[in-house]
Structures are given as structure tokens and as C-alpha cells.
Coordinates of C-alpha atoms in Angstrom, one line a residue:
M100 CA -0.9 -16.0 2.4
L101 CA 2.5 -15.9 4.0
H102 CA 2.2 -15.4 7.6
L103 CA 2.0 -11.9 8.6
S104 CA 3.6 -12.5 12.1
T105 CA 7.4 -11.3 12.1
D106 CA 7.9 -14.3 14.6
S107 CA 7.5 -16.5 11.5
Y108 CA 10.1 -15.2 9.2
I109 CA 13.7 -16.0 9.2
K110 CA 16.2 -13.7 7.5
L111 CA 18.8 -15.3 5.4
P112 CA 21.9 -14.2 3.7
P113 CA 22.4 -12.7 1.1
I114 CA 20.8 -9.2 1.0
A115 CA 21.8 -6.5 -1.4
K116 CA 21.1 -3.8 -4.1
I117 CA 23.6 -4.4 -6.9
V118 CA 24.6 -3.3 -10.5
C119 CA 25.2 -6.5 -12.3
E120 CA 28.4 -6.9 -14.2
P121 CA 28.5 -7.0 -18.0
N122 CA 29.1 -10.6 -18.4
W123 CA 26.6 -11.5 -15.3
R124 CA 24.2 -14.4 -15.5
W125 CA 22.3 -16.4 -13.2
Q126 CA 23.0 -20.1 -14.2
R127 CA 20.0 -22.7 -13.7
R128 CA 20.9 -25.1 -11.0
E129 CA 20.1 -28.7 -10.6
K130 CA 19.1 -28.1 -7.0
P131 CA 15.8 -26.0 -6.9
M132 CA 15.7 -22.8 -4.6
A133 CA 15.8 -24.0 -1.0
N134 CA 13.9 -20.7 0.5
Y135 CA 12.0 -17.7 -0.8
D136 CA 13.8 -15.2 -2.5
L137 CA 12.4 -11.6 -3.1
F138 CA 13.9 -10.3 -6.3
Y139 CA 13.3 -6.8 -7.6
V140 CA 14.4 -4.8 -10.8
W141 CA 15.2 -1.6 -10.3
S142 CA 16.4 -0.6 -14.0
G143 CA 18.1 -2.5 -16.6
E144 CA 16.8 -5.0 -19.4
G145 CA 17.2 -8.8 -19.1
E146 CA 15.2 -12.1 -19.0
V147 CA 14.4 -14.2 -16.0
E148 CA 13.2 -17.8 -16.2
V149 CA 11.3 -19.5 -13.8
N150 CA 10.3 -23.1 -13.9
G151 CA 10.3 -22.9 -17.8
T152 CA 8.6 -20.1 -18.3
A153 CA 10.6 -16.7 -19.6
Y154 CA 9.9 -13.3 -18.5
P155 CA 11.4 -10.0 -20.0
V156 CA 12.5 -7.9 -17.2
G157 CA 13.0 -4.3 -16.6
K158 CA 12.2 -1.6 -14.2
G159 CA 9.2 -2.8 -11.7
S160 CA 9.8 -6.3 -12.5
C161 CA 9.3 -8.3 -9.0
F162 CA 9.6 -11.7 -8.5
L163 CA 8.9 -13.9 -5.2
F164 CA 10.7 -17.3 -6.1
R165 CA 9.5 -20.1 -3.7
P166 CA 11.2 -23.2 -2.3
G167 CA 11.2 -25.8 -5.3
D168 CA 11.5 -23.2 -8.0
H169 CA 14.1 -23.4 -11.1
T170 CA 15.7 -20.3 -11.9
S171 CA 17.8 -18.7 -14.4
A172 CA 18.3 -15.0 -15.6
T173 CA 20.7 -13.1 -18.2
H174 CA 20.5 -9.4 -19.1
N175 CA 21.6 -6.8 -21.7
P176 CA 25.3 -5.7 -21.0
Q177 CA 24.5 -2.6 -22.5
K178 CA 21.7 -2.0 -20.1
P179 CA 22.8 -4.0 -17.0
L180 CA 20.1 -4.7 -14.4
V181 CA 20.3 -3.4 -11.1
L182 CA 18.6 -5.7 -8.3
T183 CA 17.7 -6.0 -5.1
Y184 CA 17.7 -9.5 -3.6
I185 CA 16.3 -10.8 -0.2
H186 CA 16.2 -14.3 0.9
F187 CA 14.2 -15.4 3.8
D188 CA 12.3 -18.5 5.1
V189 CA 8.8 -19.0 7.1
R190 CA 8.8 -21.2 10.1
D191 CA 5.4 -22.2 10.3
P192 CA 3.5 -23.9 7.2
V193 CA 2.2 -21.5 4.7
Q194 CA -1.2 -21.3 3.2
F195 CA -1.2 -18.8 0.6
V196 CA 1.8 -16.9 -1.0
P197 CA 1.8 -13.6 -3.0
E198 CA 2.0 -14.3 -6.9
R199 CA 5.1 -15.4 -8.3
Y200 CA 5.7 -12.4 -10.8
R201 CA 4.3 -9.0 -11.3
K202 CA 5.2 -5.7 -12.9
L203 CA 5.0 -3.0 -10.5
T204 CA 3.9 0.5 -11.9
D205 CA 3.8 2.5 -8.8
T206 CA 7.2 1.5 -7.3
V207 CA 7.8 4.6 -4.8
D208 CA 6.5 3.0 -1.7
F209 CA 7.8 -0.6 -2.7
E210 CA 11.4 0.7 -3.2
Y211 CA 11.6 2.7 -0.3
L212 CA 10.8 -0.3 1.8
L213 CA 13.6 -2.5 -0.2
S214 CA 16.2 0.7 0.4
R215 CA 15.4 0.7 4.0
Y216 CA 15.8 -3.2 4.4
V217 CA 19.4 -3.2 2.5
R218 CA 20.4 0.1 4.5
L219 CA 19.8 -1.5 7.8
F220 CA 23.0 -4.1 7.4
L221 CA 25.1 -1.2 5.6
V222 CA 26.4 -0.4 9.1
E223 CA 25.7 -1.8 12.5
T224 CA 22.4 -0.5 13.6
Y225 CA 20.7 -0.7 17.0
A226 CA 17.8 -3.4 16.7
A227 CA 18.6 -3.9 12.9
E228 CA 17.2 -7.5 12.7
E229 CA 13.8 -6.6 14.4
E230 CA 13.2 -3.8 12.3
A231 CA 14.2 -5.8 9.1
L232 CA 11.4 -8.4 9.9
L233 CA 9.0 -5.6 10.4
V234 CA 10.3 -4.2 6.8
L235 CA 9.9 -7.9 5.4
K236 CA 6.4 -8.1 6.8
Q237 CA 5.5 -4.8 5.0
L238 CA 6.7 -6.0 1.8
M239 CA 5.0 -9.2 2.0
I240 CA 1.7 -6.9 2.8
H241 CA 2.1 -4.8 -0.1
L242 CA 2.5 -7.7 -2.3
L243 CA -0.5 -9.3 -1.2
R244 CA -2.7 -6.4 -0.9
E245 CA -2.0 -5.8 -4.7
D246 CA -3.0 -9.6 -5.6
R247 CA -6.2 -8.7 -3.8
E248 CA -7.1 -5.5 -5.5
M249 CA -9.4 -5.0 -8.4
P250 CA -8.0 -4.9 -11.8
V251 CA -6.9 -1.4 -13.1
E252 CA -9.8 -0.9 -15.6
R253 CA -12.1 -1.5 -12.7
K254 CA -10.2 0.8 -10.3
G255 CA -8.8 3.3 -12.3
S256 CA -5.5 4.5 -13.1
N257 CA -2.9 5.6 -10.5
Q258 CA -3.3 9.3 -11.3
L259 CA -7.0 9.1 -11.0
T260 CA -6.9 7.3 -7.7
E261 CA -4.6 9.6 -6.2
A262 CA -6.5 12.5 -7.2
I263 CA -9.6 11.0 -5.5
Q264 CA -7.8 10.2 -2.4
E265 CA -6.4 13.3 -2.3
V266 CA -9.9 15.1 -2.4
A267 CA -11.3 12.5 0.4
N268 CA -8.1 13.8 2.4
Y269 CA -8.9 17.4 2.0
V270 CA -12.6 16.9 2.8
K271 CA -11.3 15.0 6.2
Q272 CA -9.1 18.0 6.8
H273 CA -11.6 20.6 6.6
P274 CA -14.7 18.8 8.2
S275 CA -16.5 22.1 9.0
V276 CA -16.5 23.5 5.2
A277 CA -19.6 23.0 3.2
H278 CA -17.9 21.6 0.3
R279 CA -19.6 21.7 -2.9
V280 CA -19.0 18.6 -5.3
E281 CA -18.3 21.0 -8.3
D282 CA -15.4 22.7 -6.2
L283 CA -14.1 19.4 -5.2
A284 CA -14.4 17.6 -8.9
M285 CA -12.5 20.7 -10.1
R286 CA -9.7 20.2 -7.5
A287 CA -9.5 16.5 -9.0
Q288 CA -9.7 18.2 -12.4
L289 CA -12.8 16.1 -13.2
S290 CA -16.1 16.8 -14.4
P291 CA -18.6 16.9 -11.5
R292 CA -20.6 13.6 -12.8
Y293 CA -17.5 11.8 -13.4
F294 CA -15.8 12.7 -10.2
S295 CA -18.8 11.5 -8.1
V296 CA -19.0 8.3 -9.8
K297 CA -15.3 7.6 -9.5
F298 CA -15.5 8.9 -5.9
K299 CA -18.1 6.5 -4.8
E300 CA -16.4 3.6 -6.7
L301 CA -13.0 4.3 -4.7
I302 CA -14.0 5.6 -1.4
G303 CA -17.1 3.1 -1.0
M304 CA -19.4 5.8 -0.5
S305 CA -21.3 8.9 -2.1
V306 CA -19.2 12.3 -2.0
Q307 CA -22.2 13.6 0.2
S308 CA -22.0 10.5 2.7
Y309 CA -18.3 11.0 2.8
M310 CA -18.8 14.8 3.9
I311 CA -21.2 13.9 6.6
R312 CA -19.6 11.0 8.1
T313 CA -16.2 13.0 8.2
R314 CA -18.1 15.8 10.1
I315 CA -19.5 13.4 12.6
E316 CA -16.3 11.8 13.3
R317 CA -14.9 15.1 13.8
A318 CA -17.9 16.0 16.4
Q319 CA -17.4 12.7 18.3
H320 CA -13.6 13.9 18.9
L321 CA -14.5 17.4 19.9
L322 CA -17.3 16.0 22.4
M323 CA -15.1 13.2 23.8
Y324 CA -11.6 14.9 24.0
E325 CA -11.8 18.7 23.5
G326 CA -14.1 19.3 26.2
M327 CA -16.8 21.4 23.9
N328 CA -20.3 21.0 24.6
V329 CA -23.1 20.3 22.1
T330 CA -23.8 23.7 21.1
E331 CA -20.2 24.6 20.5
V332 CA -19.6 21.4 18.6
A333 CA -22.7 22.0 16.1
D334 CA -21.4 25.6 15.7
A335 CA -17.8 24.9 15.0
L336 CA -18.8 22.3 12.3
G337 CA -21.3 24.7 10.5
Y338 CA -24.6 23.3 11.7
R339 CA -27.1 26.2 11.9
D340 CA -29.8 23.8 13.6
I341 CA -28.8 22.1 16.7
F342 CA -31.5 19.8 16.4
F343 CA -31.0 18.7 12.9
F344 CA -27.1 18.2 14.1
S345 CA -28.4 16.0 16.9
R346 CA -30.5 13.9 14.6
Q347 CA -27.8 13.2 11.9
F348 CA -25.4 12.5 14.7
K349 CA -27.8 9.9 16.1
Q350 CA -28.6 8.6 12.5
Y351 CA -24.6 7.8 12.0
T352 CA -23.8 6.7 15.6
G353 CA -26.8 5.4 17.2
R354 CA -26.2 7.8 19.8
S355 CA -27.2 11.1 20.7
P356 CA -24.3 14.0 20.9
S357 CA -25.3 14.7 24.8
E358 CA -24.8 10.6 25.6
I359 CA -21.3 10.9 23.9
R360 CA -20.4 13.7 25.8

């Protein structure tokens, strides 16, 4: 991976978001790339060639060109490319680098970061250089994380993932509610059985285990920071039996509620 310390990055000109002119083309040069270039397509149609391999490009096409790469590009004058490109280098030796090309389908977060990076230099902004390096680090993390994630067919569509994550967040926001799987599945617009399977696949534990863990985490917070006693916490989180609460708390934390307080 590229080094994640911002001290390792060197920001280089040019930086831009630009609508390419109708007669625009990126001519292949004798000298290869001297540094890294993050190249992102917002819209339009074209073709990018890297080291002899041609890629048809459109919205979401994202390249991370590397030192030594030979590149060229053309586009459809009727549908000109809208591009952001960020040149940078890395001070320290690099062990792993994000994939050279990908087509992003969920572009919202990535495009926000790109826009933020470019805006920092439109006007004189306090600590722009420092923030830019932080944003560049976030962009690299985004790409590295995507490289490490399981294929879409194993993890499910973005829509399904978002639905499950929204339900998980809802449970976390309401730890005292005795949620029924049927109700949570309805919230995700899925059948209870399919919802349970996908929840465990995406969140890493069963719905029931997640609800218990969430409730116990909230109990820890109430005991440690809110000044509530064990009976008050058990009651607030919907436990009718304080002894059952204590056993479950110890099972998940290794300590009794009274020890936490």
C-alpha cells in the first residue's frame, strides 16, 4: 500500500477539475510518468491507454498512474471528458499501491473528497496544504479499502449493503427497544430469512447477537459516564430481571456491571 502517513506525501502541480476541449487529446510521450497521478472521470466518453492497454472510460473511471507508466487518451468531442487530476509523489519506498484502474459505482464520497481537494486551492485558504495532504490520504484509503473488499457478488449490491447498514445503525440508536427481526426485515424491505442471512454476512454477527452487543455497549456507557446504578441501567435498557442482565453483561464484557461502575 502507499504510505498512509501524510508526511510521506508530496503534493505536486497541476491540480484541476476541467472540461476537456473538443479537440483535446493526451499525447503519448517518450518519457514515462515521473510521479503518481490520480485521474478521475466525472462524465463524458473517451479512451485511456496505459502501457499499451486501452480502457473505454466514462463516469466513475478512476486511474492511479504510477512512475514509469506510459499514458495517452482521447475523447468523444460530442461528449467531452470532465476530469480531475492530482499529481503527487511519495518520499519513502512504497510496498503496495492501489490498483491502476477501476470503475467506481458508488461515487458520492470519492467525488466529495476530490472536490474538497481542488477547492482548497481555488482561493487562499488557511492550512490548505496540510488539509490537502489529509484529503489525499483519505482518497488513497478509499481506493485501498475497495481493493481489499470482497467481490460484489459476495457482499451484495450497494443498495442491499446500505439497507442493512441503515438497520444496524437504527438498532444502535435504539438499544433499549426489543426489536423483532420481522420488523427490522420490513424496514430493510427484505424477507426475515434473507435479511437475517445478509445481516450476518455484512455485519459479521447475527441480528440477535448485534442487538445484545449494542445494548451491553450502551449499558457500559451509562454505568461509566452517566452516573446510573446497575438497577437503573437494567431498567432503562428493558431488562426485567437484573440478575439476567448481570449474567449477560459479564458474558460479553468479562466483568460484572458493579465492577464497571
